[in-house]
Tab-separated table of C-alpha atoms in Angstrom:
chain	number	residue	atom	x	y	z
B	1	MET	CA	1.550	49.596	-14.168
B	2	THR	CA	3.398	46.552	-15.528
B	3	ASP	CA	1.797	43.434	-16.987
B	4	ALA	CA	3.022	41.549	-13.965
B	5	GLN	CA	1.096	43.891	-11.655
B	6	LEU	CA	-2.122	43.782	-13.650
B	7	PHE	CA	-3.061	40.267	-12.584
B	8	LEU	CA	-2.741	40.963	-8.859
B	9	ASP	CA	-6.107	41.287	-7.131
B	10	ALA	CA	-7.016	43.593	-4.268
B	11	ASP	CA	-5.719	41.102	-1.689
B	12	GLY	CA	-2.470	40.723	-3.521
B	13	ASP	CA	-2.964	37.055	-4.244
B	14	GLY	CA	-3.636	37.208	-7.965
B	15	ALA	CA	-5.124	33.723	-7.747
B	16	PRO	CA	-8.046	31.931	-6.175
B	17	SER	CA	-8.018	32.230	-2.408
B	18	ARG	CA	-7.210	29.188	-0.280
B	19	SER	CA	-10.864	28.784	0.653
B	20	SER	CA	-11.795	28.359	-3.011
B	21	ASN	CA	-9.585	25.274	-3.132
B	22	PHE	CA	-12.108	23.460	-0.943
B	23	PRO	CA	-15.122	22.286	-2.993
B	24	GLY	CA	-18.696	23.069	-2.095
B	25	SER	CA	-21.630	20.755	-1.439
B	26	ALA	CA	-22.264	20.121	-5.125
B	27	ALA	CA	-18.861	18.495	-5.590
B	28	PRO	CA	-18.381	14.707	-5.408
B	29	LEU	CA	-17.927	13.269	-1.920
B	30	ALA	CA	-14.236	12.530	-2.527
B	31	ALA	CA	-13.620	16.188	-3.399
B	32	ARG	CA	-15.605	17.492	-0.403
B	33	MET	CA	-13.677	15.281	1.998
B	34	ARG	CA	-10.206	16.368	0.950
B	35	PRO	CA	-8.029	17.054	4.017
B	36	ARG	CA	-7.426	20.647	5.043
B	37	THR	CA	-4.505	20.189	7.440
B	38	LEU	CA	-1.536	17.835	7.701
B	39	ASP	CA	-3.221	16.048	10.605
B	40	ASP	CA	-6.262	15.367	8.413
B	41	VAL	CA	-4.171	13.306	5.976
B	42	VAL	CA	-4.883	9.594	6.417
B	43	GLY	CA	-2.074	7.105	5.836
B	44	GLN	CA	1.286	7.962	4.239
B	45	GLN	CA	3.096	7.820	7.583
B	46	GLN	CA	6.270	6.755	5.785
B	47	ALA	CA	6.209	10.058	3.875
B	48	LEU	CA	4.453	12.490	6.207
B	49	GLY	CA	4.701	11.019	9.683
B	50	PRO	CA	6.527	12.693	12.613
B	51	GLY	CA	10.239	12.990	12.001
B	52	THR	CA	10.083	12.442	8.242
B	53	PRO	CA	12.004	14.973	6.124
B	54	LEU	CA	8.839	16.351	4.503
B	55	ARG	CA	6.964	16.770	7.800
B	56	THR	CA	9.974	18.384	9.457
B	57	MET	CA	10.432	20.778	6.552
B	58	LEU	CA	6.781	21.827	6.620
B	59	GLU	CA	6.755	22.308	10.381
B	60	LEU	CA	9.699	24.695	9.966
B	61	GLY	CA	7.737	26.611	7.327
B	62	GLU	CA	10.219	25.634	4.640
B	63	LEU	CA	9.299	24.212	1.272
B	64	THR	CA	11.192	22.821	-1.702
B	65	SER	CA	9.869	21.538	-4.983
B	66	LEU	CA	8.438	18.015	-4.773
B	67	VAL	CA	7.451	15.120	-6.981
B	68	LEU	CA	4.670	13.016	-5.421
B	69	TRP	CA	4.863	9.501	-6.882
B	70	GLY	CA	2.164	6.953	-6.132
B	71	PRO	CA	-0.838	5.004	-7.436
B	72	PRO	CA	-4.192	6.665	-8.174
B	73	GLY	CA	-6.403	7.779	-5.306
B	74	VAL	CA	-3.750	8.026	-2.572
B	75	GLY	CA	-4.116	11.792	-2.091
B	76	LYS	CA	-1.488	13.442	-4.279
B	77	THR	CA	-3.726	16.397	-5.200
B	78	SER	CA	-5.029	16.679	-1.652
B	79	LEU	CA	-1.535	16.663	-0.194
B	80	ALA	CA	-0.425	19.406	-2.582
B	81	THR	CA	-3.378	21.569	-1.490
B	82	VAL	CA	-2.662	20.929	2.183
B	83	ILE	CA	1.006	21.803	1.723
B	84	ALA	CA	0.128	25.128	0.095
B	85	HIS	CA	-2.341	25.909	2.876
B	86	HIS	CA	0.116	24.887	5.588
B	87	VAL	CA	2.848	27.278	4.396
B	88	ASP	CA	0.362	30.057	3.504
B	89	ALA	CA	1.178	29.921	-0.193
B	90	VAL	CA	-1.069	30.583	-3.174
B	91	PHE	CA	-2.124	27.348	-4.854
B	92	GLN	CA	-2.047	27.247	-8.648
B	93	GLU	CA	-2.892	24.102	-10.589
B	94	LEU	CA	-2.093	22.918	-14.100
B	95	SER	CA	-3.082	19.692	-15.808
B	96	ALA	CA	-0.262	18.250	-17.876
B	97	VAL	CA	-2.914	16.890	-20.239
B	98	THR	CA	-4.210	20.316	-21.307
B	99	ALA	CA	-1.548	22.871	-20.346
B	100	GLY	CA	1.148	24.084	-22.718
B	101	VAL	CA	4.412	25.994	-22.458
B	102	LYS	CA	2.527	29.301	-22.624
B	103	ASP	CA	0.499	28.362	-19.530
B	104	VAL	CA	3.652	27.355	-17.674
B	105	ARG	CA	5.422	30.624	-18.456
B	106	ARG	CA	2.368	32.670	-17.432
B	107	ILE	CA	2.174	31.073	-13.986
B	108	LEU	CA	5.934	31.371	-13.481
B	109	GLU	CA	5.712	35.091	-14.245
B	110	GLU	CA	2.760	35.475	-11.875
B	111	GLY	CA	4.695	33.641	-9.180
B	112	ARG	CA	7.752	35.877	-9.699
B	113	ALA	CA	5.671	39.049	-9.421
B	114	ARG	CA	3.779	37.763	-6.367
B	115	LEU	CA	7.033	36.920	-4.604
B	116	GLU	CA	8.634	40.266	-5.423
B	117	LEU	CA	5.632	42.513	-4.771
B	118	ARG	CA	3.870	40.653	-1.937
B	119	GLU	CA	6.606	38.327	-0.628
B	120	ARG	CA	4.180	35.452	-0.897
B	121	ARG	CA	5.062	32.070	-2.305
B	122	THR	CA	3.220	30.146	-5.010
B	123	VAL	CA	2.751	26.382	-5.069
B	124	LEU	CA	2.366	25.223	-8.655
B	125	PHE	CA	0.706	21.815	-8.733
B	126	VAL	CA	1.107	19.902	-12.004
B	127	ASP	CA	-1.102	16.827	-12.158
B	128	GLU	CA	0.161	13.909	-14.279
B	129	ILE	CA	3.462	15.694	-14.747
B	130	HIS	CA	4.848	12.645	-16.547
B	131	ARG	CA	2.717	13.708	-19.531
B	132	PHE	CA	4.769	16.886	-19.966
B	133	ASN	CA	7.229	16.521	-22.831
B	134	THR	CA	10.872	17.622	-22.580
B	135	THR	CA	10.141	21.156	-23.809
B	136	GLN	CA	7.370	21.659	-21.264
B	137	GLN	CA	9.518	20.293	-18.444
B	138	ASP	CA	12.409	22.543	-19.474
B	139	ALA	CA	10.019	25.516	-19.349
B	140	LEU	CA	9.539	24.869	-15.625
B	141	LEU	CA	13.249	25.002	-14.818
B	142	PRO	CA	13.827	28.795	-14.632
B	143	GLY	CA	10.952	29.354	-12.215
B	144	VAL	CA	11.796	26.336	-10.073
B	145	GLU	CA	15.501	27.154	-9.945
B	146	ALA	CA	14.881	30.831	-9.118
B	147	GLY	CA	12.234	29.986	-6.521
B	148	TRP	CA	9.453	31.928	-8.248
B	149	VAL	CA	7.243	28.892	-7.673
B	150	VAL	CA	7.469	25.768	-5.582
B	151	LEU	CA	6.670	22.936	-7.964
B	152	VAL	CA	4.621	20.002	-6.710
B	153	GLY	CA	4.289	17.431	-9.456
B	154	ALA	CA	2.074	14.347	-9.224
B	155	THR	CA	2.701	11.168	-11.165
B	156	THR	CA	1.649	7.532	-11.185
B	157	GLU	CA	4.649	6.623	-13.348
B	158	ASN	CA	8.275	6.085	-12.378
B	159	PRO	CA	9.724	9.634	-12.397
B	160	PHE	CA	13.225	8.361	-13.141
B	161	PHE	CA	11.951	7.320	-16.573
B	162	GLU	CA	9.360	10.023	-17.207
B	163	LEU	CA	10.981	13.238	-15.924
B	164	THR	CA	14.113	14.918	-17.232
B	165	ALA	CA	17.211	14.684	-15.052
B	166	PRO	CA	17.532	18.493	-14.605
B	167	LEU	CA	13.946	18.806	-13.353
B	168	LEU	CA	14.096	15.749	-11.124
B	169	SER	CA	17.383	16.901	-9.587
B	170	ARG	CA	15.671	20.100	-8.395
B	171	CYS	CA	12.848	18.224	-6.651
B	172	GLN	CA	12.531	16.069	-3.577
B	173	LEU	CA	10.963	12.724	-4.480
B	174	VAL	CA	8.161	11.630	-2.129
B	175	ARG	CA	6.864	8.092	-2.575
B	176	LEU	CA	3.208	7.597	-1.626
B	177	GLU	CA	1.668	4.180	-1.064
B	178	ALA	CA	-1.759	2.671	-1.611
B	179	LEU	CA	-3.926	3.146	1.465
B	180	SER	CA	-4.435	0.207	3.792
B	181	ASP	CA	-7.911	-1.174	4.448
B	182	ASP	CA	-7.772	0.481	7.882
B	183	ASP	CA	-6.969	3.834	6.262
B	184	VAL	CA	-9.907	3.485	3.874
B	185	ALA	CA	-12.200	2.562	6.783
B	186	VAL	CA	-11.176	5.766	8.584
B	187	LEU	CA	-12.016	7.817	5.479
B	188	VAL	CA	-15.398	6.132	5.040
B	189	ARG	CA	-16.454	6.713	8.640
B	190	ARG	CA	-15.150	10.279	8.553
B	191	ALA	CA	-17.198	11.019	5.426
B	192	LEU	CA	-20.385	10.012	7.256
B	193	ALA	CA	-19.569	11.957	10.420
B	194	ASP	CA	-18.034	15.122	8.961
B	195	PRO	CA	-20.494	17.938	8.114
B	196	ARG	CA	-18.747	18.315	4.760
B	197	GLY	CA	-20.118	14.910	3.804
B	198	GLY	CA	-23.614	16.370	4.016
B	199	HIS	CA	-25.220	13.486	5.920
B	200	ASP	CA	-25.236	14.949	9.444
B	201	GLY	CA	-25.382	11.577	11.166
B	202	ARG	CA	-28.454	10.449	9.197
B	203	VAL	CA	-26.489	7.631	7.543
B	204	THR	CA	-24.852	4.807	9.482
B	205	ILE	CA	-22.799	1.927	8.125
B	206	THR	CA	-22.088	-1.589	9.371
B	207	ASP	CA	-18.557	-2.835	9.999
B	208	GLU	CA	-19.017	-5.445	7.266
B	209	ALA	CA	-20.040	-2.761	4.763
B	210	VAL	CA	-16.961	-0.705	5.640
B	211	GLN	CA	-14.785	-3.757	5.035
B	212	ALA	CA	-16.524	-4.372	1.716
B	213	LEU	CA	-15.863	-0.799	0.587
B	214	ALA	CA	-12.221	-1.061	1.630
B	215	SER	CA	-11.883	-4.302	-0.293
B	216	VAL	CA	-13.321	-2.987	-3.546
B	217	ALA	CA	-11.299	0.242	-3.312
B	218	ASP	CA	-7.921	-1.530	-3.239
B	219	GLY	CA	-6.180	1.364	-1.536
B	220	ASP	CA	-7.838	4.074	-3.658
B	221	ALA	CA	-9.558	6.685	-1.483
B	222	ARG	CA	-11.361	8.248	-4.428
B	223	ALA	CA	-12.802	4.870	-5.438
B	224	ALA	CA	-13.868	4.107	-1.862
B	225	LEU	CA	-15.697	7.401	-1.389
B	226	GLY	CA	-17.248	7.170	-4.844
B	227	ALA	CA	-18.559	3.708	-3.996
B	228	LEU	CA	-19.830	5.005	-0.631
B	229	GLU	CA	-21.680	7.814	-2.395
B	230	ALA	CA	-23.255	5.288	-4.752
B	231	ALA	CA	-24.233	3.068	-1.802
B	232	ILE	CA	-25.863	5.996	0.005
B	233	ALA	CA	-27.880	6.753	-3.114
B	234	VAL	CA	-28.966	3.101	-3.394
B	235	SER	CA	-29.949	3.047	0.296
B	236	GLY	CA	-32.481	5.820	-0.224
B	237	ALA	CA	-30.762	8.319	2.063
B	238	GLY	CA	-33.035	11.098	0.843
B	239	ALA	CA	-36.014	9.565	2.618
B	240	GLU	CA	-37.203	10.546	6.068
B	241	GLY	CA	-35.391	9.069	9.049
B	242	PRO	CA	-31.983	7.415	9.464
B	243	VAL	CA	-30.567	5.026	6.853
B	244	GLU	CA	-28.123	2.170	7.346
B	245	VAL	CA	-25.670	1.062	4.662
B	246	ASP	CA	-25.012	-2.664	4.905
B	247	VAL	CA	-23.161	-5.228	2.775
B	248	ASP	CA	-26.198	-5.834	0.581
B	249	VAL	CA	-26.486	-2.119	-0.203
B	250	VAL	CA	-22.764	-1.944	-1.024
B	251	SER	CA	-23.087	-4.988	-3.264
B	252	ARG	CA	-25.973	-3.445	-5.192
B	253	ALA	CA	-24.152	-0.111	-5.464
B	254	VAL	CA	-20.942	-1.677	-6.720
B	255	ARG	CA	-22.867	-3.288	-9.567
B	256	ARG	CA	-23.642	0.252	-10.707
B	257	PHE	CA	-20.260	1.698	-9.839
B	258	ARG	CA	-17.525	0.704	-12.271
B	259	TYR	CA	-13.867	0.941	-11.375
B	260	ASP	CA	-12.309	0.342	-14.765
B	261	ARG	CA	-12.353	2.778	-17.631
B	262	ALA	CA	-14.257	0.488	-19.980
B	263	SER	CA	-17.207	0.001	-17.574
B	264	ASP	CA	-16.505	-3.742	-17.245
B	265	ASN	CA	-17.067	-5.385	-13.887
B	266	HIS	CA	-13.740	-4.927	-12.138
B	267	HIS	CA	-14.167	-7.564	-9.472
B	268	ASP	CA	-15.486	-10.285	-11.738
B	269	GLN	CA	-12.502	-9.866	-14.038
B	270	VAL	CA	-10.044	-9.935	-11.146
B	271	SER	CA	-11.756	-13.062	-9.848
B	272	ALA	CA	-11.527	-14.679	-13.288
B	273	PHE	CA	-7.832	-13.819	-13.496
B	274	ILE	CA	-6.983	-15.312	-10.085
B	275	LYS	CA	-9.081	-18.424	-10.674
B	276	SER	CA	-7.429	-18.940	-14.056
B	277	LEU	CA	-4.008	-18.788	-12.388
B	278	ARG	CA	-5.158	-21.187	-9.667
B	279	GLY	CA	-6.690	-23.495	-12.262
B	280	SER	CA	-3.372	-23.679	-14.188
B	281	ASP	CA	-4.801	-22.188	-17.407
B	282	PRO	CA	-2.132	-19.841	-18.831
B	283	ASP	CA	-4.281	-18.884	-21.838
B	284	ALA	CA	-7.142	-17.625	-19.677
B	285	ALA	CA	-4.786	-15.978	-17.179
B	286	VAL	CA	-3.050	-13.946	-19.898
B	287	TYR	CA	-6.387	-13.073	-21.521
B	288	TRP	CA	-7.960	-11.683	-18.335
B	289	MET	CA	-4.810	-9.813	-17.336
B	290	LEU	CA	-4.407	-8.122	-20.731
B	291	ARG	CA	-8.117	-7.366	-20.946
B	292	MET	CA	-7.901	-5.484	-17.649
B	293	LEU	CA	-4.749	-3.660	-18.729
B	294	GLU	CA	-6.422	-2.609	-21.969
B	295	SER	CA	-9.427	-1.390	-19.946
B	296	GLY	CA	-7.171	0.961	-18.012
B	297	GLU	CA	-6.665	-1.149	-14.884
B	298	ASP	CA	-3.787	-0.038	-12.667
B	299	PRO	CA	-0.931	-2.441	-13.567
B	300	ARG	CA	0.433	-2.203	-10.025
B	301	PHE	CA	-2.802	-3.711	-8.749
B	302	LEU	CA	-2.349	-6.732	-11.034
B	303	ALA	CA	1.320	-7.060	-10.066
B	304	ARG	CA	0.359	-6.979	-6.361
B	305	ARG	CA	-2.234	-9.688	-6.916
B	306	MET	CA	0.389	-11.943	-8.521
B	307	VAL	CA	2.824	-11.403	-5.625
B	308	ILE	CA	0.061	-12.453	-3.207
B	309	PHE	CA	-0.884	-15.423	-5.391
B	310	ALA	CA	2.722	-16.639	-5.525
B	311	SER	CA	2.681	-17.314	-1.775
B	312	GLU	CA	-1.004	-18.060	-1.272
B	313	ASP	CA	-1.556	-20.569	-4.097
B	314	VAL	CA	1.891	-21.706	-5.278
B	315	GLY	CA	3.996	-21.414	-2.157
B	316	LEU	CA	6.824	-23.892	-1.704
B	317	SER	CA	5.677	-26.094	-4.587
B	318	ASP	CA	7.716	-23.726	-6.822
B	319	ARG	CA	10.310	-21.812	-4.833
B	320	GLN	CA	10.948	-19.411	-7.720
B	321	ALA	CA	7.325	-18.241	-7.951
B	322	LEU	CA	7.528	-15.496	-5.322
B	323	PRO	CA	10.909	-14.075	-6.481
B	324	LEU	CA	9.602	-14.043	-10.055
B	325	ALA	CA	6.384	-12.232	-9.104
B	326	VAL	CA	8.344	-9.666	-7.089
B	327	ALA	CA	10.741	-9.229	-10.026
B	328	ALA	CA	7.778	-8.524	-12.325
B	329	PHE	CA	6.522	-5.894	-9.871
B	330	ASP	CA	9.999	-4.354	-9.766
B	331	ALA	CA	10.243	-4.420	-13.568
B	332	LEU	CA	6.944	-2.550	-13.793
B	333	ASP	CA	8.331	0.202	-11.543
B	334	ARG	CA	11.609	0.378	-13.441
B	335	VAL	CA	10.366	0.066	-17.014
B	336	GLY	CA	6.740	1.188	-16.994
B	337	LEU	CA	4.091	0.398	-19.580
B	338	PRO	CA	3.852	-0.729	-22.297
B	339	GLU	CA	7.185	-2.603	-22.079
B	340	ALA	CA	6.475	-4.011	-18.600
B	341	ARG	CA	3.653	-6.064	-20.119
B	342	TYR	CA	6.325	-8.615	-21.059
B	343	ALA	CA	7.345	-9.055	-17.422
B	344	LEU	CA	3.720	-9.207	-16.250
B	345	THR	CA	2.854	-11.811	-18.899
B	346	HIS	CA	6.007	-13.755	-17.993
B	347	ALA	CA	4.872	-13.863	-14.365
B	348	ALA	CA	1.261	-14.755	-15.214
B	349	VAL	CA	2.273	-17.696	-17.430
B	350	THR	CA	4.783	-18.981	-14.862
B	351	LEU	CA	2.301	-18.793	-11.992
B	352	ALA	CA	-0.388	-20.497	-14.067
B	353	VAL	CA	1.750	-23.489	-15.064
B	354	ALA	CA	3.425	-23.859	-11.642
B	355	PRO	CA	2.363	-26.726	-9.373
B	356	LYS	CA	-0.038	-25.466	-6.727
B	357	SER	CA	0.070	-25.623	-2.940
B	358	ASN	CA	-1.850	-23.583	-0.375
B	359	SER	CA	0.190	-24.887	2.572
B	360	VAL	CA	1.549	-21.401	3.258
B	361	ALA	CA	-1.981	-19.992	3.408
B	362	ARG	CA	-3.084	-22.822	5.702
B	363	ALA	CA	-0.043	-22.301	7.949
B	364	LEU	CA	-0.867	-18.597	8.145
B	365	ALA	CA	-4.485	-19.275	9.100
B	366	THR	CA	-3.567	-21.946	11.662
B	367	GLY	CA	-0.770	-19.842	13.144
B	368	LEU	CA	-3.029	-16.815	13.556
B	369	ASP	CA	-5.675	-18.986	15.206
B	370	VAL	CA	-3.121	-20.380	17.680
B	371	VAL	CA	-1.764	-16.917	18.481
B	372	ARG	CA	-5.236	-15.480	19.053
B	373	ARG	CA	-6.500	-18.398	21.117
B	374	HIS	CA	-3.494	-18.732	23.420
B	375	GLY	CA	-2.549	-15.078	23.907
B	376	ASN	CA	0.854	-13.912	25.113
B	377	LEU	CA	2.597	-17.109	26.164
B	378	ASP	CA	5.959	-16.704	27.854
B	379	VAL	CA	9.113	-17.278	25.830
B	380	PRO	CA	10.798	-20.463	27.134
B	381	VAL	CA	13.732	-19.537	29.382
B	382	HIS	CA	16.319	-21.362	27.257
B	383	LEU	CA	15.271	-19.293	24.197
B	384	ARG	CA	15.496	-15.907	25.920
B	385	ALA	CA	18.293	-13.474	25.105
B	386	GLY	CA	21.324	-14.229	27.241
B	387	ASN	CA	23.650	-11.467	26.068
B	388	HIS	CA	22.597	-8.650	28.389
B	389	ARG	CA	23.534	-7.753	31.958
B	390	GLY	CA	21.733	-9.856	34.496
B	391	ALA	CA	20.653	-12.498	31.973
B	392	GLU	CA	22.875	-15.185	33.481
B	393	ALA	CA	21.496	-14.614	36.974
B	394	LEU	CA	17.983	-14.983	35.575
B	395	GLY	CA	18.894	-18.172	33.789
B	396	HIS	CA	18.139	-16.746	30.364
B	397	GLY	CA	19.599	-18.895	27.605
B	398	VAL	CA	20.598	-21.656	30.015
B	399	GLY	CA	19.963	-25.047	28.469
B	400	TYR	CA	19.898	-23.807	24.893
B	401	ASP	CA	21.154	-26.580	22.611
B	402	TYR	CA	23.137	-24.931	19.786
B	403	PRO	CA	22.227	-26.818	16.556
B	404	HIS	CA	25.665	-26.293	14.997
B	405	ASP	CA	27.223	-28.304	17.818
B	406	HIS	CA	25.605	-31.384	16.237
B	407	ALA	CA	27.080	-33.138	13.231
B	408	ASP	CA	23.873	-32.790	11.197
B	409	GLY	CA	23.115	-29.224	12.370
B	410	PHE	CA	19.938	-30.337	14.136
B	411	ALA	CA	19.224	-30.517	17.876
B	412	PRO	CA	16.299	-32.965	18.178
B	413	ALA	CA	15.826	-32.431	21.912
B	414	GLN	CA	15.482	-28.654	21.545
B	415	ARG	CA	11.996	-27.197	21.994
B	416	TYR	CA	11.022	-23.858	20.417
B	417	LEU	CA	7.297	-23.414	21.123
B	418	PRO	CA	5.930	-22.319	24.515
B	419	GLU	CA	5.251	-25.312	26.750
B	420	ARG	CA	1.456	-25.013	26.544
B	421	ILE	CA	1.434	-25.499	22.766
B	422	ASP	CA	4.583	-27.618	22.429
B	423	GLY	CA	4.117	-30.270	19.762
B	424	MET	CA	1.380	-28.376	17.958
B	425	THR	CA	1.477	-28.586	14.141
B	426	ILE	CA	1.000	-25.345	12.227
B	427	TYR	CA	2.668	-26.029	8.868
B	428	GLU	CA	1.449	-29.041	6.883
B	429	PRO	CA	3.359	-29.337	3.575
B	430	SER	CA	1.870	-30.662	0.375
B	431	VAL	CA	3.677	-33.175	-1.837
B	432	HIS	CA	3.453	-31.066	-4.994
B	433	GLY	CA	6.456	-29.889	-6.995
B	434	HIS	CA	9.407	-28.633	-4.972
B	435	GLU	CA	7.430	-29.120	-1.767
B	436	GLY	CA	7.603	-32.914	-1.998
B	437	PRO	CA	11.196	-33.040	-0.668
B	438	VAL	CA	10.252	-30.372	1.877
B	439	ALA	CA	7.457	-32.612	3.137
B	440	ASP	CA	9.925	-35.503	3.508
B	441	ARG	CA	12.385	-33.297	5.393
B	442	VAL	CA	9.699	-31.933	7.737
B	443	ALA	CA	8.474	-35.468	8.447
B	444	GLN	CA	12.016	-36.600	9.313
B	445	LEU	CA	12.593	-33.639	11.638
B	446	ARG	CA	9.286	-34.119	13.432
B	447	ALA	CA	9.890	-37.854	13.795
B	448	ALA	CA	13.321	-37.193	15.307
B	449	ARG	CA	11.868	-34.707	17.768
B	450	HIS	CA	9.089	-37.124	18.704
B	451	GLN	CA	11.561	-39.938	19.233
B	452	GLU	CA	13.787	-37.738	21.371
B	453	THR	CA	10.776	-36.595	23.409
B	454	THR	CA	9.667	-40.192	23.985
B	455	SER	CA	13.129	-41.502	24.853
B	456	GLY	CA	13.839	-38.400	26.924
B	457	GLY	CA	10.673	-38.996	28.868
B	458	ARG	CA	11.662	-42.601	29.489
B	459	ARG	CA	15.126	-41.525	30.648
B	460	GLU	CA	13.548	-39.052	33.060
B	461	ASP	CA	11.264	-41.779	34.455
B	462	ASP	CA	14.274	-44.097	34.877
B	463	ARG	CA	16.209	-41.356	36.684
B	464	ARG	CA	13.332	-40.754	39.068
B	465	ARG	CA	13.051	-44.476	39.870
B	466	GLU	CA	16.801	-44.594	40.585
B	467	ASP	CA	16.488	-41.593	42.918
B	468	ASP	CA	13.607	-43.298	44.754
B	469	THR	CA	15.703	-46.436	45.210
């Protein structure tokens, strides 16, 4: 019997069975609630939804080596396990932090023997694959190229900078995104209803508490379920009778549950960072940002917060704020840490010293209120599409006043809102920074429209009197 045959067990798997990949009741809630099928996966529709290359490949029973790239807690490990289960492959896992070349070669040899002797594939999952050095990555190539294993690597870092070109060229890159608040809410409610969660309907949760958990998780499923587990413990779920988790329970649990690696209060530091930016204090803004980075905070989270801030608190008062914040986010993806700290600091200082305006945020709030209060108002006939068959007979587009037919490119008599809300003001500019001239321009345009409406109304009254005569 060869060495390759010695490791094979009685079932021919030579590795833990698929069922052993699913943790028992003693495991953390996040581990117990890992999906078991493709349909169990929450979110990631852009990567795994119907018609996507990965979903189509899996439905055909085919599988190529993959690199799963995304922020922490979005389900990279879970997806790798589901993929292996879906194609009936043996799942083998290595941590790039602890595994060496010897471990890689052993699993490749096991995968080769399993494929030759049992015609069964092996999925080799390498967590934090960006931590593998060049030698370790090169050790994977023979097995990946020959198909002895299907490599599924997981990384939070840009693979174009962290993985060698030969390895990356042999893998399909799958970009995973942070979960939405709705996705996190689905996971939270599922954890309370699913028998694997161990609560058997004895724990209920309010909508506000679900929203609070989604907010503190920031798209990280593991953080959300960890916080839920802490909240259940705080609520006294071990007592007799049903228990309800509300916002107060979540708040008390979060004080115990730390999301950064240095056990500092994550949300207080984020709040201090945003308020320092809003308060135009570049020293404090840089301090809080770097303190969080040094604590192990996800830099993409901080970059996202600055992109939001650029529109919410700076807006049109500095028209370069949003492009700069987006550029910093892009630089982080392209360069990675530690070098991207320059771009993040650049953005933080710029946003802090920029003039402030929340007119965009106020326009958003007012616009949403108008939309929700007035429902589905009809599009005015003159604004409807007139370039399809039958449009002319319906009068669509008739009466549309083309702005470029006017010398100043502005048609003051033209109306764009539905009649019921015509004349309503949604955007109110500030006079700060670049928005000062914008405010003047908006005032001129609105005055011209008002004048045209008034004079147009008078002309209509005059016409009616002439017709009566």
